[in-house]
Amino acid sequence: MLKEKVEKILNLQITKEAYSSQLYLAMASWCEKEGYNGSASFLYRQSDEERMHMLKLLHYINDRGSHAIVDTLDKPACEFGSIRELFSKVLEHERFITESINECVEVCMTEKDYTTNQFLQWYVAEQVEEERNAQTIIDKLNLLGDDKARLYLFDRDMENFMVNAPTAQ
Ligand code: FEO
């Protein structure tokens, strides 16, 4: 059974990962509506991946004899000023999630829960990838400026932009 503080912070993380999934779903929908079909496809994949992050935590908590809680979620933003603004929000959100994972690790260290700390290392590695991917996309967009033909090519490339995520167990 997990210690109370560890169970509590992991349950909060479940909600954050579930929110991430909803946020990326809302972003994918905006992209699709605006004709950015490649970016939409990337964000739909991201949304599925966040759901997997959430489920991995949920199963871990229950496997350890504690109780994973499915909580209510805030409504994500559904309007964005531009594709660049949207991906800036992705990076901002991933930075927030990285901090949140670090807080989970900190609680595990304080509570001397080294097993959960080891479990969380998968998320620590994942966050490095997620921040790097978002930064790469923003760097590309900054290079392109507002040229519509270039944005079209950017979006076409996003269709195959791969997320090099560590394999989920
Ligand atoms: Fe599950 Fe994008 O952090």
PDB file of C-alpha atoms and ligand atoms in Angstrom:
ATOM      1  CA  MET A   1       0.000   0.000   0.000  1.00  0.00           C
ATOM      2  CA  LEU A   2       1.254   3.476  -0.871  1.00  0.00           C
ATOM      3  CA  LYS A   3       1.866   6.046   1.824  1.00  0.00           C
ATOM      4  CA  GLU A   4      -0.898   8.638   2.048  1.00  0.00           C
ATOM      5  CA  LYS A   5       1.142  11.558   0.694  1.00  0.00           C
ATOM      6  CA  VAL A   6       2.408   9.500  -2.254  1.00  0.00           C
ATOM      7  CA  GLU A   7      -1.107   8.251  -3.091  1.00  0.00           C
ATOM      8  CA  LYS A   8      -2.441  11.808  -2.909  1.00  0.00           C
ATOM      9  CA  ILE A   9       0.135  13.368  -5.228  1.00  0.00           C
ATOM     10  CA  LEU A  10      -0.080  10.493  -7.747  1.00  0.00           C
ATOM     11  CA  ASN A  11      -3.846  10.913  -7.842  1.00  0.00           C
ATOM     12  CA  LEU A  12      -3.369  14.626  -8.559  1.00  0.00           C
ATOM     13  CA  GLN A  13      -1.030  13.625 -11.371  1.00  0.00           C
ATOM     14  CA  ILE A  14      -3.732  11.342 -12.844  1.00  0.00           C
ATOM     15  CA  THR A  15      -5.993  14.399 -13.136  1.00  0.00           C
ATOM     16  CA  LYS A  16      -3.224  16.450 -14.770  1.00  0.00           C
ATOM     17  CA  GLU A  17      -2.489  13.746 -17.351  1.00  0.00           C
ATOM     18  CA  ALA A  18      -6.220  13.365 -18.074  1.00  0.00           C
ATOM     19  CA  TYR A  19      -6.463  17.147 -18.479  1.00  0.00           C
ATOM     20  CA  SER A  20      -3.465  17.060 -20.857  1.00  0.00           C
ATOM     21  CA  SER A  21      -5.344  14.533 -22.982  1.00  0.00           C
ATOM     22  CA  GLN A  22      -8.432  16.781 -23.104  1.00  0.00           C
ATOM     23  CA  LEU A  23      -6.325  19.873 -23.832  1.00  0.00           C
ATOM     24  CA  TYR A  24      -4.612  18.225 -26.805  1.00  0.00           C
ATOM     25  CA  LEU A  25      -7.949  16.909 -28.029  1.00  0.00           C
ATOM     26  CA  ALA A  26      -9.354  20.467 -27.960  1.00  0.00           C
ATOM     27  CA  MET A  27      -6.227  21.708 -29.770  1.00  0.00           C
ATOM     28  CA  ALA A  28      -6.530  18.948 -32.384  1.00  0.00           C
ATOM     29  CA  SER A  29     -10.121  19.932 -33.001  1.00  0.00           C
ATOM     30  CA  TRP A  30      -9.168  23.610 -33.481  1.00  0.00           C
ATOM     31  CA  CYS A  31      -6.408  22.608 -35.933  1.00  0.00           C
ATOM     32  CA  GLU A  32      -8.812  20.425 -37.901  1.00  0.00           C
ATOM     33  CA  LYS A  33     -11.364  23.253 -38.074  1.00  0.00           C
ATOM     34  CA  GLU A  34      -8.646  25.667 -39.291  1.00  0.00           C
ATOM     35  CA  GLY A  35      -7.415  23.250 -41.982  1.00  0.00           C
ATOM     36  CA  TYR A  36      -4.168  22.284 -40.226  1.00  0.00           C
ATOM     37  CA  ASN A  37      -4.820  18.587 -40.713  1.00  0.00           C
ATOM     38  CA  GLY A  38      -1.231  17.453 -40.135  1.00  0.00           C
ATOM     39  CA  SER A  39      -1.022  19.290 -36.802  1.00  0.00           C
ATOM     40  CA  ALA A  40      -4.461  17.917 -35.885  1.00  0.00           C
ATOM     41  CA  SER A  41      -3.246  14.396 -36.555  1.00  0.00           C
ATOM     42  CA  PHE A  42      -0.152  14.977 -34.359  1.00  0.00           C
ATOM     43  CA  LEU A  43      -2.293  16.375 -31.524  1.00  0.00           C
ATOM     44  CA  TYR A  44      -4.822  13.529 -31.703  1.00  0.00           C
ATOM     45  CA  ARG A  45      -1.872  11.143 -31.237  1.00  0.00           C
ATOM     46  CA  GLN A  46      -0.603  13.284 -28.347  1.00  0.00           C
ATOM     47  CA  SER A  47      -4.035  13.192 -26.745  1.00  0.00           C
ATOM     48  CA  ASP A  48      -4.044   9.366 -26.905  1.00  0.00           C
ATOM     49  CA  GLU A  49      -0.567   9.310 -25.440  1.00  0.00           C
ATOM     50  CA  GLU A  50      -1.616  11.459 -22.483  1.00  0.00           C
ATOM     51  CA  ARG A  51      -4.484   9.090 -21.812  1.00  0.00           C
ATOM     52  CA  MET A  52      -1.912   6.285 -21.719  1.00  0.00           C
ATOM     53  CA  HIS A  53       0.171   8.327 -19.211  1.00  0.00           C
ATOM     54  CA  MET A  54      -2.950   8.685 -17.067  1.00  0.00           C
ATOM     55  CA  LEU A  55      -3.812   4.968 -17.252  1.00  0.00           C
ATOM     56  CA  LYS A  56      -0.265   3.927 -16.395  1.00  0.00           C
ATOM     57  CA  LEU A  57      -0.502   5.923 -13.151  1.00  0.00           C
ATOM     58  CA  LEU A  58      -3.989   4.623 -12.411  1.00  0.00           C
ATOM     59  CA  HIS A  59      -2.908   0.971 -12.743  1.00  0.00           C
ATOM     60  CA  TYR A  60       0.228   1.584 -10.692  1.00  0.00           C
ATOM     61  CA  ILE A  61      -1.738   3.047  -7.765  1.00  0.00           C
ATOM     62  CA  ASN A  62      -4.250   0.168  -7.781  1.00  0.00           C
ATOM     63  CA  ASP A  63      -1.529  -2.472  -8.252  1.00  0.00           C
ATOM     64  CA  ARG A  64       0.112  -1.157  -5.086  1.00  0.00           C
ATOM     65  CA  GLY A  65      -3.088  -1.791  -3.113  1.00  0.00           C
ATOM     66  CA  SER A  66      -4.179   1.856  -3.008  1.00  0.00           C
ATOM     67  CA  HIS A  67      -7.095   3.552  -4.774  1.00  0.00           C
ATOM     68  CA  ALA A  68      -6.743   5.532  -8.014  1.00  0.00           C
ATOM     69  CA  ILE A  69      -9.353   8.290  -8.202  1.00  0.00           C
ATOM     70  CA  VAL A  70     -10.929   9.589 -11.415  1.00  0.00           C
ATOM     71  CA  ASP A  71     -11.699  13.247 -10.758  1.00  0.00           C
ATOM     72  CA  THR A  72     -13.483  16.039 -12.625  1.00  0.00           C
ATOM     73  CA  LEU A  73     -11.509  18.064 -15.184  1.00  0.00           C
ATOM     74  CA  ASP A  74     -11.396  21.771 -16.010  1.00  0.00           C
ATOM     75  CA  LYS A  75     -12.604  22.765 -19.467  1.00  0.00           C
ATOM     76  CA  PRO A  76      -9.577  23.249 -21.735  1.00  0.00           C
ATOM     77  CA  ALA A  77      -9.147  26.297 -23.996  1.00  0.00           C
ATOM     78  CA  CYS A  78     -10.771  25.703 -27.372  1.00  0.00           C
ATOM     79  CA  GLU A  79      -9.839  28.883 -29.302  1.00  0.00           C
ATOM     80  CA  PHE A  80      -6.309  29.914 -30.300  1.00  0.00           C
ATOM     81  CA  GLY A  81      -5.019  33.034 -32.042  1.00  0.00           C
ATOM     82  CA  SER A  82      -2.648  31.143 -34.357  1.00  0.00           C
ATOM     83  CA  ILE A  83      -0.885  27.824 -34.814  1.00  0.00           C
ATOM     84  CA  ARG A  84       2.220  29.362 -33.225  1.00  0.00           C
ATOM     85  CA  GLU A  85       0.244  30.462 -30.166  1.00  0.00           C
ATOM     86  CA  LEU A  86      -1.208  26.967 -29.889  1.00  0.00           C
ATOM     87  CA  PHE A  87       2.187  25.233 -29.873  1.00  0.00           C
ATOM     88  CA  SER A  88       3.561  27.821 -27.405  1.00  0.00           C
ATOM     89  CA  LYS A  89       0.777  26.722 -25.076  1.00  0.00           C
ATOM     90  CA  VAL A  90       1.795  23.084 -25.610  1.00  0.00           C
ATOM     91  CA  LEU A  91       5.349  23.900 -24.484  1.00  0.00           C
ATOM     92  CA  GLU A  92       4.094  25.946 -21.527  1.00  0.00           C
ATOM     93  CA  HIS A  93       1.833  23.064 -20.492  1.00  0.00           C
ATOM     94  CA  GLU A  94       4.598  20.456 -20.800  1.00  0.00           C
ATOM     95  CA  ARG A  95       6.877  22.603 -18.617  1.00  0.00           C
ATOM     96  CA  PHE A  96       4.108  22.703 -16.022  1.00  0.00           C
ATOM     97  CA  ILE A  97       3.801  18.897 -16.194  1.00  0.00           C
ATOM     98  CA  THR A  98       7.577  18.493 -15.800  1.00  0.00           C
ATOM     99  CA  GLU A  99       7.451  20.554 -12.598  1.00  0.00           C
ATOM    100  CA  SER A 100       4.541  18.498 -11.411  1.00  0.00           C
ATOM    101  CA  ILE A 101       6.400  15.196 -12.022  1.00  0.00           C
ATOM    102  CA  ASN A 102       9.393  16.630 -10.169  1.00  0.00           C
ATOM    103  CA  GLU A 103       7.122  17.383  -7.198  1.00  0.00           C
ATOM    104  CA  CYS A 104       5.925  13.744  -7.253  1.00  0.00           C
ATOM    105  CA  VAL A 105       9.565  12.595  -7.189  1.00  0.00           C
ATOM    106  CA  GLU A 106      10.299  14.946  -4.295  1.00  0.00           C
ATOM    107  CA  VAL A 107       7.436  13.524  -2.220  1.00  0.00           C
ATOM    108  CA  CYS A 108       8.685   9.977  -2.928  1.00  0.00           C
ATOM    109  CA  MET A 109      12.167  10.915  -1.750  1.00  0.00           C
ATOM    110  CA  THR A 110      10.841  12.556   1.434  1.00  0.00           C
ATOM    111  CA  GLU A 111       8.619   9.544   2.125  1.00  0.00           C
ATOM    112  CA  LYS A 112      11.459   7.136   1.252  1.00  0.00           C
ATOM    113  CA  ASP A 113       9.282   5.429  -1.374  1.00  0.00           C
ATOM    114  CA  TYR A 114      12.080   4.348  -3.701  1.00  0.00           C
ATOM    115  CA  THR A 115       9.868   1.954  -5.693  1.00  0.00           C
ATOM    116  CA  THR A 116       7.506   4.720  -6.765  1.00  0.00           C
ATOM    117  CA  ASN A 117      10.468   6.969  -7.410  1.00  0.00           C
ATOM    118  CA  GLN A 118      11.799   4.342  -9.811  1.00  0.00           C
ATOM    119  CA  PHE A 119       8.367   4.052 -11.467  1.00  0.00           C
ATOM    120  CA  LEU A 120       8.295   7.846 -11.941  1.00  0.00           C
ATOM    121  CA  GLN A 121      11.643   7.873 -13.733  1.00  0.00           C
ATOM    122  CA  TRP A 122       9.770   6.798 -16.890  1.00  0.00           C
ATOM    123  CA  TYR A 123       7.807  10.073 -16.655  1.00  0.00           C
ATOM    124  CA  VAL A 124      10.979  12.069 -15.976  1.00  0.00           C
ATOM    125  CA  ALA A 125      12.483  10.741 -19.237  1.00  0.00           C
ATOM    126  CA  GLU A 126       9.210  11.245 -21.095  1.00  0.00           C
ATOM    127  CA  GLN A 127       9.076  14.918 -20.088  1.00  0.00           C
ATOM    128  CA  VAL A 128      12.510  15.542 -21.593  1.00  0.00           C
ATOM    129  CA  GLU A 129      11.152  14.218 -24.923  1.00  0.00           C
ATOM    130  CA  GLU A 130       7.879  16.112 -24.704  1.00  0.00           C
ATOM    131  CA  GLU A 131       9.524  19.458 -23.994  1.00  0.00           C
ATOM    132  CA  ARG A 132      12.082  18.863 -26.729  1.00  0.00           C
ATOM    133  CA  ASN A 133       9.386  18.003 -29.289  1.00  0.00           C
ATOM    134  CA  ALA A 134       7.362  21.117 -28.464  1.00  0.00           C
ATOM    135  CA  GLN A 135      10.482  23.299 -28.633  1.00  0.00           C
ATOM    136  CA  THR A 136      11.448  21.783 -32.024  1.00  0.00           C
ATOM    137  CA  ILE A 137       8.002  22.575 -33.432  1.00  0.00           C
ATOM    138  CA  ILE A 138       8.135  26.169 -32.155  1.00  0.00           C
ATOM    139  CA  ASP A 139      11.647  26.642 -33.578  1.00  0.00           C
ATOM    140  CA  LYS A 140      10.358  25.507 -36.982  1.00  0.00           C
ATOM    141  CA  LEU A 141       7.393  27.874 -36.806  1.00  0.00           C
ATOM    142  CA  ASN A 142       9.628  30.785 -35.826  1.00  0.00           C
ATOM    143  CA  LEU A 143      11.791  30.133 -38.882  1.00  0.00           C
ATOM    144  CA  LEU A 144       8.787  30.089 -41.208  1.00  0.00           C
ATOM    145  CA  GLY A 145       7.160  33.357 -40.192  1.00  0.00           C
ATOM    146  CA  ASP A 146       3.677  33.929 -41.593  1.00  0.00           C
ATOM    147  CA  ASP A 147       4.294  32.707 -45.140  1.00  0.00           C
ATOM    148  CA  LYS A 148       1.214  30.627 -45.988  1.00  0.00           C
ATOM    149  CA  ALA A 149       2.953  28.288 -48.450  1.00  0.00           C
ATOM    150  CA  ARG A 150       5.627  27.472 -45.872  1.00  0.00           C
ATOM    151  CA  LEU A 151       3.004  26.951 -43.162  1.00  0.00           C
ATOM    152  CA  TYR A 152       1.288  24.510 -45.510  1.00  0.00           C
ATOM    153  CA  LEU A 153       4.529  22.509 -45.803  1.00  0.00           C
ATOM    154  CA  PHE A 154       5.078  22.692 -42.040  1.00  0.00           C
ATOM    155  CA  ASP A 155       1.619  21.283 -41.449  1.00  0.00           C
ATOM    156  CA  ARG A 156       2.125  18.507 -43.993  1.00  0.00           C
ATOM    157  CA  ASP A 157       5.322  17.477 -42.126  1.00  0.00           C
ATOM    158  CA  MET A 158       3.439  17.411 -38.820  1.00  0.00           C
ATOM    159  CA  GLU A 159       1.415  14.466 -40.121  1.00  0.00           C
ATOM    160  CA  ASN A 160       4.506  12.297 -39.648  1.00  0.00           C
ATOM    161  CA  PHE A 161       6.129  14.111 -36.735  1.00  0.00           C
ATOM    162  CA  MET A 162       6.966  11.202 -34.483  1.00  0.00           C
ATOM    163  CA  VAL A 163       6.877  11.300 -30.743  1.00  0.00           C
ATOM    164  CA  ASN A 164       9.889   9.328 -29.540  1.00  0.00           C
ATOM    165  CA  ALA A 165       8.219   8.301 -26.336  1.00  0.00           C
ATOM    166  CA  PRO A 166       9.710   5.666 -24.057  1.00  0.00           C
ATOM    167  CA  THR A 167       7.721   2.448 -24.332  1.00  0.00           C
ATOM    168  CA  ALA A 168       4.904   2.143 -21.807  1.00  0.00           C
ATOM    169  CA  GLN A 169       4.879  -1.060 -19.736  1.00  0.00           C
TER     170      GLN A 169
HETATM  171 FE1  FEO B   1       1.977  13.273 -19.900  1.00  0.00          FE
HETATM  172 FE2  FEO B   1       2.748  15.454 -21.943  1.00  0.00          FE
HETATM  173  O1  FEO B   1       2.854  14.797 -20.228  1.00  0.00           O
END
